[in-house]
XYZ file of C-alpha atoms in Angstrom:
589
model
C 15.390 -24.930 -56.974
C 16.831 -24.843 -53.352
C 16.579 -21.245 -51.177
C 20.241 -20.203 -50.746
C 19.989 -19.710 -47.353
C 17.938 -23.307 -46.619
C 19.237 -26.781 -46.590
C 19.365 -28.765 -49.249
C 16.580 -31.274 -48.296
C 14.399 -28.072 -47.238
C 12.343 -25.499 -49.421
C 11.596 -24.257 -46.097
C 13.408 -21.507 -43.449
C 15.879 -23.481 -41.686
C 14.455 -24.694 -38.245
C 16.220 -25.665 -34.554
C 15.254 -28.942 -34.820
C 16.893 -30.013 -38.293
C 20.390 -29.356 -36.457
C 19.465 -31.618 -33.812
C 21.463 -34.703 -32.216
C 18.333 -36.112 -29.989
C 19.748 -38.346 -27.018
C 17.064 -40.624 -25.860
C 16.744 -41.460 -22.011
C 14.559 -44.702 -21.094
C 14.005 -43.791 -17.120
C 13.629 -46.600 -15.857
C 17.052 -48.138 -17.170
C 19.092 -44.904 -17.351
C 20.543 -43.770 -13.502
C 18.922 -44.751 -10.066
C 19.276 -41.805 -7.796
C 18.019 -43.285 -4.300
C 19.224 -47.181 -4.214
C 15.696 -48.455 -5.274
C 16.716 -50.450 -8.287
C 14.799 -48.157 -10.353
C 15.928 -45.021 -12.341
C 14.777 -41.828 -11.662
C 14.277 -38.104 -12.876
C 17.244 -36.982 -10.620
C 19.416 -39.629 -11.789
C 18.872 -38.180 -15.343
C 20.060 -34.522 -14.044
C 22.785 -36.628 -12.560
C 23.974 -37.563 -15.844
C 23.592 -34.560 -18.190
C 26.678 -33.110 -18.146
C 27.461 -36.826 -19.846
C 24.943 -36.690 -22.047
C 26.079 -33.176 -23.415
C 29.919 -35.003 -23.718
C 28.344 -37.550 -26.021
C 27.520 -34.327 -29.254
C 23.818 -34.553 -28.339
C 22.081 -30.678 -27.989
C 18.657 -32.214 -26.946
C 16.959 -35.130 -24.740
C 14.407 -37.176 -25.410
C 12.365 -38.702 -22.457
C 10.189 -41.652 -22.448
C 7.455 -41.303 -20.464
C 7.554 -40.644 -17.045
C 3.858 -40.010 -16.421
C 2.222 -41.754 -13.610
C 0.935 -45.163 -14.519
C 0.557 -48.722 -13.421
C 3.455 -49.355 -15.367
C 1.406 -52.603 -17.709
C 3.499 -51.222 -20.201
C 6.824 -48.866 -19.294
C 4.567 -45.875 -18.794
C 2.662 -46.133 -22.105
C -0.229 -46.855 -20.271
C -1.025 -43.502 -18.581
C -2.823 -43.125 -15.746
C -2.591 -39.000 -14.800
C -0.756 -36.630 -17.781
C 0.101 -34.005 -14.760
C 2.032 -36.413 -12.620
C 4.861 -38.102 -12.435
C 4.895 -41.757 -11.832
C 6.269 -41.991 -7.786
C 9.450 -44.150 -8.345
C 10.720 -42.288 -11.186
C 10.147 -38.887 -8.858
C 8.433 -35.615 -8.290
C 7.120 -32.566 -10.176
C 9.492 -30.430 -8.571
C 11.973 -33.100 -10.514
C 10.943 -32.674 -13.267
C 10.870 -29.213 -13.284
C 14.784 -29.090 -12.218
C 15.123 -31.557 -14.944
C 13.734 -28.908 -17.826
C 15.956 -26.618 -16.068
C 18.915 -28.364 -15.843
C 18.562 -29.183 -19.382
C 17.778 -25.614 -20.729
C 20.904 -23.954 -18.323
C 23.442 -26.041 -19.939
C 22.057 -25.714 -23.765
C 20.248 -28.473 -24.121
C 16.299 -29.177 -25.566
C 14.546 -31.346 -23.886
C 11.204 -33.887 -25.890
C 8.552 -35.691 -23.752
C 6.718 -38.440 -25.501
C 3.113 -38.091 -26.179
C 1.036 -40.905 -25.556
C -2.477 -40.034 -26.659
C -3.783 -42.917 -28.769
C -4.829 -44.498 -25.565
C -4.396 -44.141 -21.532
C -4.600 -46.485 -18.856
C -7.520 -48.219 -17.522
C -6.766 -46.429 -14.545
C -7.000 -43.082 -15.748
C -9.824 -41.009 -14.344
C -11.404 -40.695 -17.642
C -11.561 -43.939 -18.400
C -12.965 -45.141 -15.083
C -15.995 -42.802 -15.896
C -16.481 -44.020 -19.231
C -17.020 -47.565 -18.007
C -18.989 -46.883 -14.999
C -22.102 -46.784 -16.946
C -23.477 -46.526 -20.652
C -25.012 -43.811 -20.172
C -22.015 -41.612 -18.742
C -21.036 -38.420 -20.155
C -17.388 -39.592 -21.298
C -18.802 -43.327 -22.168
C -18.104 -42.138 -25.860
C -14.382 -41.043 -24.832
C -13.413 -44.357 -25.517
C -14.273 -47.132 -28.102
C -16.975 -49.416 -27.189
C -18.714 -52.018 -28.999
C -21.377 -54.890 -28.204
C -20.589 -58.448 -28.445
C -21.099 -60.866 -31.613
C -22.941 -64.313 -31.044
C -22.733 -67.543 -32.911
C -25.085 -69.722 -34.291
C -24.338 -71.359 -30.734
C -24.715 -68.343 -28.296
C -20.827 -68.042 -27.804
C -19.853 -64.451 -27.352
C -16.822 -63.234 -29.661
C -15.212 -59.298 -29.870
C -16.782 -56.892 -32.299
C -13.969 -58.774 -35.103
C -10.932 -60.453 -35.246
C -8.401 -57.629 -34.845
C -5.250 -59.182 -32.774
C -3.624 -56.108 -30.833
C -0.163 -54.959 -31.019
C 0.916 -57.718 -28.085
C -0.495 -60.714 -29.093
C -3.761 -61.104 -28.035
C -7.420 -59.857 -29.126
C -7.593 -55.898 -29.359
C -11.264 -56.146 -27.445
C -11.726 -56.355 -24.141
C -15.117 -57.914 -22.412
C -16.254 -55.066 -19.406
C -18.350 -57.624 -17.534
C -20.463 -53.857 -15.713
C -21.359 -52.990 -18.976
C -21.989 -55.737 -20.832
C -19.575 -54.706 -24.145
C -16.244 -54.778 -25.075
C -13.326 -52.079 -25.649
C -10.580 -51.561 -28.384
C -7.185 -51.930 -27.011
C -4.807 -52.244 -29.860
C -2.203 -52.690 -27.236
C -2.425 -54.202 -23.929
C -5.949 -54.858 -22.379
C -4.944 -52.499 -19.475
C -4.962 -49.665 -22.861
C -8.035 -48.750 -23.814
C -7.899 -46.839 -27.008
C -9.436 -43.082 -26.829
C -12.447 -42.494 -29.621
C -10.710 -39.281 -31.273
C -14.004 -38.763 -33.344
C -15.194 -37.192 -30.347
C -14.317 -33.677 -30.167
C -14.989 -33.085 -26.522
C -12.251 -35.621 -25.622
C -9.814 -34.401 -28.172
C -9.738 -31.042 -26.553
C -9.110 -32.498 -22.997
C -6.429 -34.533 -24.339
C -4.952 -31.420 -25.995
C -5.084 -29.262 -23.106
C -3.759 -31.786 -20.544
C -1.408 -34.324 -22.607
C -0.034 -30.836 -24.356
C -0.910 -27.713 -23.521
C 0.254 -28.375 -19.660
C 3.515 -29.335 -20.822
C 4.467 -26.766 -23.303
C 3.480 -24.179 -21.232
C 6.220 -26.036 -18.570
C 8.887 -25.651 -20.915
C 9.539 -28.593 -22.857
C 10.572 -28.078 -26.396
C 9.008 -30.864 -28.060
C 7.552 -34.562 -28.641
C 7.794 -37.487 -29.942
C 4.441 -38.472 -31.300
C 3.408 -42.175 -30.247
C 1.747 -44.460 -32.174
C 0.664 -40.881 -34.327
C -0.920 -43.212 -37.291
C -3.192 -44.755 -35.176
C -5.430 -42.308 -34.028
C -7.892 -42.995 -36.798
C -9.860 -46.028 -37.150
C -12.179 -47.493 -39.984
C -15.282 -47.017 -37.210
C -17.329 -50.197 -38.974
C -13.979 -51.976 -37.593
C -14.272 -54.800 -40.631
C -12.524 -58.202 -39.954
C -8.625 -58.461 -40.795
C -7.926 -61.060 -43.459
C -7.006 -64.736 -41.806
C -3.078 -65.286 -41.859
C -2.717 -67.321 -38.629
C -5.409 -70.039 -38.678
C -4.187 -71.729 -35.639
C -5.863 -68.793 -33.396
C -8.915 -66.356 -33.956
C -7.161 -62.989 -33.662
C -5.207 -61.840 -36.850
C -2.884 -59.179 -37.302
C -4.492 -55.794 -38.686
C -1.702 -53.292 -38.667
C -3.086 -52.396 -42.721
C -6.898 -51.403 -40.852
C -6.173 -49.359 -37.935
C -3.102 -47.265 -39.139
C -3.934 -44.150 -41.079
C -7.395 -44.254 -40.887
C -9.980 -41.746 -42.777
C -9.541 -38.985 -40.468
C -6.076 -39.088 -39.645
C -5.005 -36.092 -41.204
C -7.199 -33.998 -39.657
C -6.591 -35.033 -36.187
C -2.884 -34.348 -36.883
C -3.260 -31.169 -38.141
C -5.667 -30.361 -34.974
C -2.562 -31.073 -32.737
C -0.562 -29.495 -35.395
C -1.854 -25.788 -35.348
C -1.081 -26.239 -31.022
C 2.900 -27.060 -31.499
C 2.906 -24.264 -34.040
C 2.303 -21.728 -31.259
C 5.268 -23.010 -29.274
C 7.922 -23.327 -32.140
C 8.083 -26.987 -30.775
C 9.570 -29.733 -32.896
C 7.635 -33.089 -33.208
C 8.121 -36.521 -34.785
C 5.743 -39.264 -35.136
C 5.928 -42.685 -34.729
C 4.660 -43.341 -38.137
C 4.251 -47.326 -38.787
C 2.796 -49.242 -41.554
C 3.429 -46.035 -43.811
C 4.935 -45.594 -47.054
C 7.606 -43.507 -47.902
C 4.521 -40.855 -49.898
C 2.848 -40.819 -46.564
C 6.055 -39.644 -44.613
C 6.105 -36.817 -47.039
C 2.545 -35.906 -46.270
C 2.531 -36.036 -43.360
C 5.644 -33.956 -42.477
C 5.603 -30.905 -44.978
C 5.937 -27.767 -44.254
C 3.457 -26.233 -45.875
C 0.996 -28.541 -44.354
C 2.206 -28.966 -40.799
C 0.527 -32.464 -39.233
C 4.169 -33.044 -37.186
C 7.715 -31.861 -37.879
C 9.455 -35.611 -38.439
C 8.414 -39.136 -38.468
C 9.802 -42.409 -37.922
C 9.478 -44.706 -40.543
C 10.118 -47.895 -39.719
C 11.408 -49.831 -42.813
C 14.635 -49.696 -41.244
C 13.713 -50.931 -37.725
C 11.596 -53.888 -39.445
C 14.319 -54.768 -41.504
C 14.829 -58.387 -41.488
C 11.659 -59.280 -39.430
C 8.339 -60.561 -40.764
C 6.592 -57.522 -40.071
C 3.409 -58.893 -42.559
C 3.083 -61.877 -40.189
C 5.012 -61.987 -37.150
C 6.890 -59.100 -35.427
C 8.895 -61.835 -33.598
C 10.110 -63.770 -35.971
C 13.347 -63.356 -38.045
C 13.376 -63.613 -42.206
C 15.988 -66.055 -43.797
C 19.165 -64.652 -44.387
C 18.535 -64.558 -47.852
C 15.900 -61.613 -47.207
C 18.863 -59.995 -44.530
C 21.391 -59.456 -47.318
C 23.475 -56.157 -46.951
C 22.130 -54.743 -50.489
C 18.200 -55.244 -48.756
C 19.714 -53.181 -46.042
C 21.481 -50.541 -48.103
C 17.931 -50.408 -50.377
C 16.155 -48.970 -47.395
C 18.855 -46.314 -46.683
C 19.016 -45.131 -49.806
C 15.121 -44.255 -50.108
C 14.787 -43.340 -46.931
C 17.457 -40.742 -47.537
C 16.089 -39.909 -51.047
C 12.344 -39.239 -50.034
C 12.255 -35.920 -49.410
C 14.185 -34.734 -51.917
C 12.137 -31.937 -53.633
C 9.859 -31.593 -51.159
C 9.316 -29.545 -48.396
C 9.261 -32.774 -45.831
C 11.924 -33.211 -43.276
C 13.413 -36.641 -42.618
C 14.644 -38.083 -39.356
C 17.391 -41.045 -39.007
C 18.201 -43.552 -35.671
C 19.573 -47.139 -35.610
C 18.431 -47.785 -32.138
C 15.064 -46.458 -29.671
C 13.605 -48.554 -27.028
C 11.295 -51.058 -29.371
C 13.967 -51.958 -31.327
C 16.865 -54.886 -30.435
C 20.600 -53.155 -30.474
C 22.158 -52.245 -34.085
C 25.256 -53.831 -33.434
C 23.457 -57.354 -33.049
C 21.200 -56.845 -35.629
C 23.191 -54.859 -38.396
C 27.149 -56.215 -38.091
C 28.785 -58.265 -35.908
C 28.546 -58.780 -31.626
C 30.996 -60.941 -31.086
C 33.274 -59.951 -28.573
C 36.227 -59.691 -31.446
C 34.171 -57.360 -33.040
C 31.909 -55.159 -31.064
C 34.488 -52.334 -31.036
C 34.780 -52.028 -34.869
C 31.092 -52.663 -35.593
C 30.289 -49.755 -32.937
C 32.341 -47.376 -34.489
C 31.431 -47.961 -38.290
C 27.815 -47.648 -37.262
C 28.640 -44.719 -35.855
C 30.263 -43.438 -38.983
C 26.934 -44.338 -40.679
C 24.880 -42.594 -38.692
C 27.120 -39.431 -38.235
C 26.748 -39.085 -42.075
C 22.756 -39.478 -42.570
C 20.789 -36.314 -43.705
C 18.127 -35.684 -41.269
C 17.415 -35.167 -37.355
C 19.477 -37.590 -35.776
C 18.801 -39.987 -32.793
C 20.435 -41.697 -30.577
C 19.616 -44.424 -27.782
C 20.862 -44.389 -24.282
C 23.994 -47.102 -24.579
C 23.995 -46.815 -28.360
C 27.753 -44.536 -27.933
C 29.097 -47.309 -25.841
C 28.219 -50.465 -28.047
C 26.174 -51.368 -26.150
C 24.945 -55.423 -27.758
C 21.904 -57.711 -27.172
C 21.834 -59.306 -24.211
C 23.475 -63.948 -24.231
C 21.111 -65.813 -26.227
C 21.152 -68.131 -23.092
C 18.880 -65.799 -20.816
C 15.874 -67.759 -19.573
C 12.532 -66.837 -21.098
C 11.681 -65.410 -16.822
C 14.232 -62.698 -17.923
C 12.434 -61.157 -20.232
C 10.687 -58.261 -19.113
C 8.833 -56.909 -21.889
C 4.745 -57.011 -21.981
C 5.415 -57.828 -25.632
C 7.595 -60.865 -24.582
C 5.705 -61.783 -22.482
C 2.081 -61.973 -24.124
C 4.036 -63.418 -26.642
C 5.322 -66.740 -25.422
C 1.520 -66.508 -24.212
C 0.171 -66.928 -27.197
C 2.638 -69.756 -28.089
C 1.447 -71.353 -24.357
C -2.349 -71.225 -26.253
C -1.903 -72.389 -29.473
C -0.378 -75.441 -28.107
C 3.052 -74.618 -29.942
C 5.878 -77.558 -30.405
C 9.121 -77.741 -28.990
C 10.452 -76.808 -31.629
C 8.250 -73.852 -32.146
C 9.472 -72.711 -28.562
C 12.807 -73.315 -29.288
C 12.687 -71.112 -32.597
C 10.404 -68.177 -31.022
C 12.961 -68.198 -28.158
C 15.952 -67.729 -30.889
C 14.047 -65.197 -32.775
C 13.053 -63.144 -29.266
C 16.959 -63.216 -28.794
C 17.562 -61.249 -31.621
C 14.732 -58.672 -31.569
C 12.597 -59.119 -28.257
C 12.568 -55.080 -27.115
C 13.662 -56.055 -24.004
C 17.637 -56.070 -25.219
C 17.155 -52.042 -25.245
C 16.209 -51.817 -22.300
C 18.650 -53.507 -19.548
C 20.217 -50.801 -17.209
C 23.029 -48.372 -18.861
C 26.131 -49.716 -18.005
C 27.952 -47.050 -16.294
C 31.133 -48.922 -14.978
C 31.822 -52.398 -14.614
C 31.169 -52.200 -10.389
C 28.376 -54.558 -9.319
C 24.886 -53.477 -11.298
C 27.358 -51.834 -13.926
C 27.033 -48.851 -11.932
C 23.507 -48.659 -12.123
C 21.931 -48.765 -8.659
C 23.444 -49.262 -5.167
C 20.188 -51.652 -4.260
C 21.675 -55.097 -2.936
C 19.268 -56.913 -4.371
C 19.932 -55.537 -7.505
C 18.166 -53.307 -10.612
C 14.449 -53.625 -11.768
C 15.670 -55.598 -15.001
C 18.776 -57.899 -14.751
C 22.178 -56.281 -16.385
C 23.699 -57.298 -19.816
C 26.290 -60.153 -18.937
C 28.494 -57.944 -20.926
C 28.612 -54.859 -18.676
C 32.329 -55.675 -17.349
C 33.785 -55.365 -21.046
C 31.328 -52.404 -22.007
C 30.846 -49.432 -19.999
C 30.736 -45.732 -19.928
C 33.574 -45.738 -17.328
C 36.645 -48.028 -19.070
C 35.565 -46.353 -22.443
C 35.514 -42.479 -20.955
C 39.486 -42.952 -20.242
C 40.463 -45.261 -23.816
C 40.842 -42.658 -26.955
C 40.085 -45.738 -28.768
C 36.476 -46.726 -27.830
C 33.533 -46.495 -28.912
C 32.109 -44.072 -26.933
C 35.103 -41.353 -27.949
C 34.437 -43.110 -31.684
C 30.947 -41.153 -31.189
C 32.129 -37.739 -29.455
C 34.317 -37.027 -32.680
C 31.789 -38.304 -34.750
C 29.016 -36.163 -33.619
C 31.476 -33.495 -33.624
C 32.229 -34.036 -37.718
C 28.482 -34.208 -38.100
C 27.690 -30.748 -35.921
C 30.841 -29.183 -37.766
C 30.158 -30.065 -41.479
C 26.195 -30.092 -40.690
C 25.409 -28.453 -44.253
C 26.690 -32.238 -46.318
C 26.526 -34.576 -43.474
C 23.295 -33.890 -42.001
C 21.483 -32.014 -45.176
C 23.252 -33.136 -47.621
C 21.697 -35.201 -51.012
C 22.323 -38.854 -50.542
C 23.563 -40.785 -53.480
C 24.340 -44.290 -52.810
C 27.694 -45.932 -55.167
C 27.565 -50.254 -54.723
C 23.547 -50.786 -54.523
C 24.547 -54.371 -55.546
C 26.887 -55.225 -53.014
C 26.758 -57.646 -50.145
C 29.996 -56.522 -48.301
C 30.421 -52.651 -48.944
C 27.895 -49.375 -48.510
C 29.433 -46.620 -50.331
C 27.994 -43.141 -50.589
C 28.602 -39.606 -51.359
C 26.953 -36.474 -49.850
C 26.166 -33.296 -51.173
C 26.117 -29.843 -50.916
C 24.173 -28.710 -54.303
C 22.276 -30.702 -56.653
C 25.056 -30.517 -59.101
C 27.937 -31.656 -56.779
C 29.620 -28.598 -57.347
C 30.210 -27.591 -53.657
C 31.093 -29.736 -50.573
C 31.107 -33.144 -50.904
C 31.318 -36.059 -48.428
C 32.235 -39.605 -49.687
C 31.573 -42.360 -46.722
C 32.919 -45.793 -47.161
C 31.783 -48.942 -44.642
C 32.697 -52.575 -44.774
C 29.961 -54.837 -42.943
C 31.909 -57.711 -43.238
C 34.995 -59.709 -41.729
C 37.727 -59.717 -43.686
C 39.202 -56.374 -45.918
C 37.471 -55.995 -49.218
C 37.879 -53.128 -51.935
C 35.903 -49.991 -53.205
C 36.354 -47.433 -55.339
C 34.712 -43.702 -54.743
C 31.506 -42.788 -56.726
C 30.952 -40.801 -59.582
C 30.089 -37.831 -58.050
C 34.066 -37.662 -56.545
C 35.559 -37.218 -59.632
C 38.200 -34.583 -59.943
C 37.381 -33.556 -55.932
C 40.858 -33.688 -53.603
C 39.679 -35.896 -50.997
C 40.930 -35.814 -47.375
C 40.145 -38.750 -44.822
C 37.990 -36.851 -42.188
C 37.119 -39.499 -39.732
C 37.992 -43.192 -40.178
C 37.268 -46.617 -37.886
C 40.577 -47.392 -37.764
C 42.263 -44.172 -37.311
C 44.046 -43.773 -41.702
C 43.083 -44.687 -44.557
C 45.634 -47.315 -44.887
C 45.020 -48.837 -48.503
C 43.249 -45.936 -50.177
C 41.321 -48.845 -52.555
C 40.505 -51.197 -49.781
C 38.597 -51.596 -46.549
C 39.548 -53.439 -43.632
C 37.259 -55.542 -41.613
C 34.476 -53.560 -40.280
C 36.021 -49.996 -41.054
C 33.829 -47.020 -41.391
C 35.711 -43.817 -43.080
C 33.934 -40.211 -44.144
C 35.931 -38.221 -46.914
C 35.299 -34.521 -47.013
C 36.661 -32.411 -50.010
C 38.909 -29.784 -49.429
């Protein structure tokens, strides 16, 4: 049975963090301070008086380490500085201030399944076999064929589309990168580096302030160290995808709990990015009475609708992309805590994932506005730490599906049309992986926020422009028109976050129980209270479709006086129908 005093998706004491509307910041595309093209740390103090409009009580920041930038700052160079362009420690340090003085929590990411080649550490360990941090990192002799050619240790293909082994030509063997080759993947069986990694990656910046992190890549940390082949799926090139081998390894648990025991002594809030876990493994990893990390991500919504078993890049038919698929993996990842002592976490949008209006409803132009604000009313409603991405409260859409392939920015992107380039791919290949990249390349997160629809949306004040090119669609949505209109999307969100922050006991911790499971045009729910829907209830209602369909409440609504608490299109209208795209929450009297 539930404490009294504890949520209902809790047997736990009630913790900051389960309250919490997490707004995150990608730098490099959020404000540019100095007229470089490129955000920056005091563009983000700049802007947090917005960020506090938006309902949001804590910040999120990608990384903002120094680093040669191979991949956005995921490829660290030096945990105690701060990459030059995005600013200073000093910055930074106003930035933790800034956030704390006006109420707000503030999350780094933690990138310690690998650093950059350039990192200090890493040049040591590949000066010489013999050196004292050589077993820092993974190394691993070449295999031969029957013909003397040299191949990696196996046939692992990293995260970006190329081998995960890289040949050092000093040394004479290769290293695990399971991302980019300039990412060379730490050994965490050795206990000498995980200490250093601790005390520099997050001891140095608890003891600065910040309140949190999210966890990157937190499954990976743990390899099978035999490093056995990955079964062949693409024959047409040697390196196959092994996402089922080097996520939650043998010794993952440990290492988590290692990390674990530190965050503990800061009452600091964590969540993992989990992938390639199951819904059991969330659980695991996240209770409370086992503490490994506070929160994951689990991805089955972000891979929903891509063919995540084959090709991250490539879109399923639309007869795997049905609404009821959809609704399927937000009704168990609401349910799968529910008599535990795990803590779930919700988002539609973060920077590796393509923008929810393109992907989940409808972008075009007639419809942004409406498909912004019923998403809205979807996520306002789910149980669990809630995030949102930077241009997420404006509606913010994927960028034309014209854009040249040279306007892609993403190291992901990129390597990817790379490998197309090497398999000797057909036109018509191309011309599919460029439609496919159009609807979920990462890259459509992260175009500059559009602040107003002046030249760079606002952005920067450089002449020759931002770092990445702007979304086309920046003079039609921006933080500026929408600010003034009562009707956007962006005020859609204030008033939604405020429902959510005001009714936080049913919307946010409330027991998820979904109405049409079958249903291709409506997602129905109720949310509640108590177990025995005897308290509070919440009834949410959302067309994803064009053209005004009916519903009818659930079950659970029976005999409860009902009174329209937020709604799309401002009433109810037809109490048994839903107009095109409308999103309405119901909260009992």
């Amino acid at each position: 049975m539930t404490n009294a005093n504890s949520p209902v998706l809790t047997r736990g004491p009630k913790r900051w963090w389960q309250d919490a509307i997490i707004y995150q910041v990608w730098p490099a595309s959020f404000q540019d301070s100095n007229g470089d093209g490129m955000g920056d740390i005091p563009g983000i103090i700049s802007r947090l008086d917005y960020i506090k409009s938006t309902g949001a009580n804590t910040i999120w920041l990608s990384p903002m380490y120094d680093s040669p930038q191979i991949d956005m700052g995921y490829d660290i160079a030096d945990y105690n500085a701060i990459y030059p362009p995005y600013g200073t420690m000093a910055d930074m340090d106003a930035l933790i201030k800034g956030c704390h003085e006006r109420g707000l929590r503030i999350l780094c990411d933690l990138v310690i399944n690998h650093c950059s080649d350039q990192h200090k550490w890493f040049q040591e360990s590949r000066s010489s076999k013999d050196n004292p941090k050589r077993d820092w990192f993974i190394w691993r002799p070449a295999k031969y064929d029957a013909d003397g050619k040299r191949h990696p240790p196996n046939n692992w293909r990293s995260c970006f589309s190329e081998s995960a082994w890289e040949w050092d030509e000093k040394t004479q063997e290769y290293y695990l990168h399971l991302f980019v080759v300039g990412q060379p993947d730490f050994n965490w069986t050795n206990e000498e580096c995980r200490k250093a990694i601790i005390d520099s990656a997050i001891k140095y910046w608890l003891e600065k302030g910040v309140d949190g992190f999210r966890i990157d890549t937190a499954s990976m940390y743990s390899k099978p160290m035999d490093f056995p082949d990955a079964p062949v799926i693409d024959k047409d090139v040697e390196h196959q995808p092994a996402f089922h081998l080097f996520c939650d390894g043998p010794q993952l648990e440990d290492y988590l709990r290692e990390i674990g025991k530190v965050f503990a002594q800061y009452d600091s809030m964590t969540v993992g990015e989990f992938p390639n876990a199951t819904f059991e493994r969330s659980v695991r990893a996240t209770s409370a009475s086992d503490p490994q990390m506070s929160m994951n991500f689990h991805f089955s919504l972000c891979d929903f609708g891509r063919d995540v078993e084959n090709d991250l890049y490539r879109l399923l038919p639309a007869e795997k992309r049905r609404l009821s698929q959809f609704k399927e993996i937000i009704r168990a990842h609401q349910t799968h805590v529910e008599g535990t002592d795990s803590w779930p976490s919700f988002f539609l949008e973060n920077h590796d994932i393509a923008r929810a209006i393109s992907r989940y409803a409808n972008d075009a132009p007639e419809h942004r506005v409406a498909s912004g604000k019923m998403l809205a009313t979807l996520a306002a409603s789910q149980s669990g730490t809630l995030f949102l991405y930077q241009g997420q409260e404006i509606g913010t859409v994927n960028f034309p599906k014209d854009w040249d392939i040279e306007d892609y920015q993403d190291i992901g992107s990129i390597n990817y049309w790379k490998m197309l380039k090497a398999k000797g791919a057909s036109q018509q290949e191309f011309d599919t992986a460029k439609l496919n990249l159009s609807a979920l390349a990462r890259d459509h997160a992260r175009t500059p926020v559009q602040w107003s629809a002046e030249q760079h949306a606002g952005f920067t004040t450089n002449a020759k422009g931002p770092w990445m090119k702007v979304n086309d669609t920046y003079k039609d949505i921006n933080v500026a028109s929408q600010d003034k209109d009562a009707g956007s999307v962006l005020n859609y969100y204030r008033k939604a976050m405020q429902l959510r922050t005001k009714h936080i006991d049913v919307l946010g911790h409330g027991l998820f129980r979904i109405h049409d499971p079958k249903s291709d045009e409506t997602l129905v729910y109720a949310k509640l209270s108590d177990e025995q829907a005897k308290g509070k209830i919440a009834v949410v209602a959302l067309n994803f479709t064009t053209k005004e369909v009916a519903f009818t409440l659930p079950a659970e609504a029976k005999g409860k006086n009902l009174d329209l608490a937020l709604g799309t299109h401002g009433d109810a209208h037809d109490e048994g129908k839903l107009r095109p795209l409308e999103g309405r929450i119901y909260l009992s009297a």
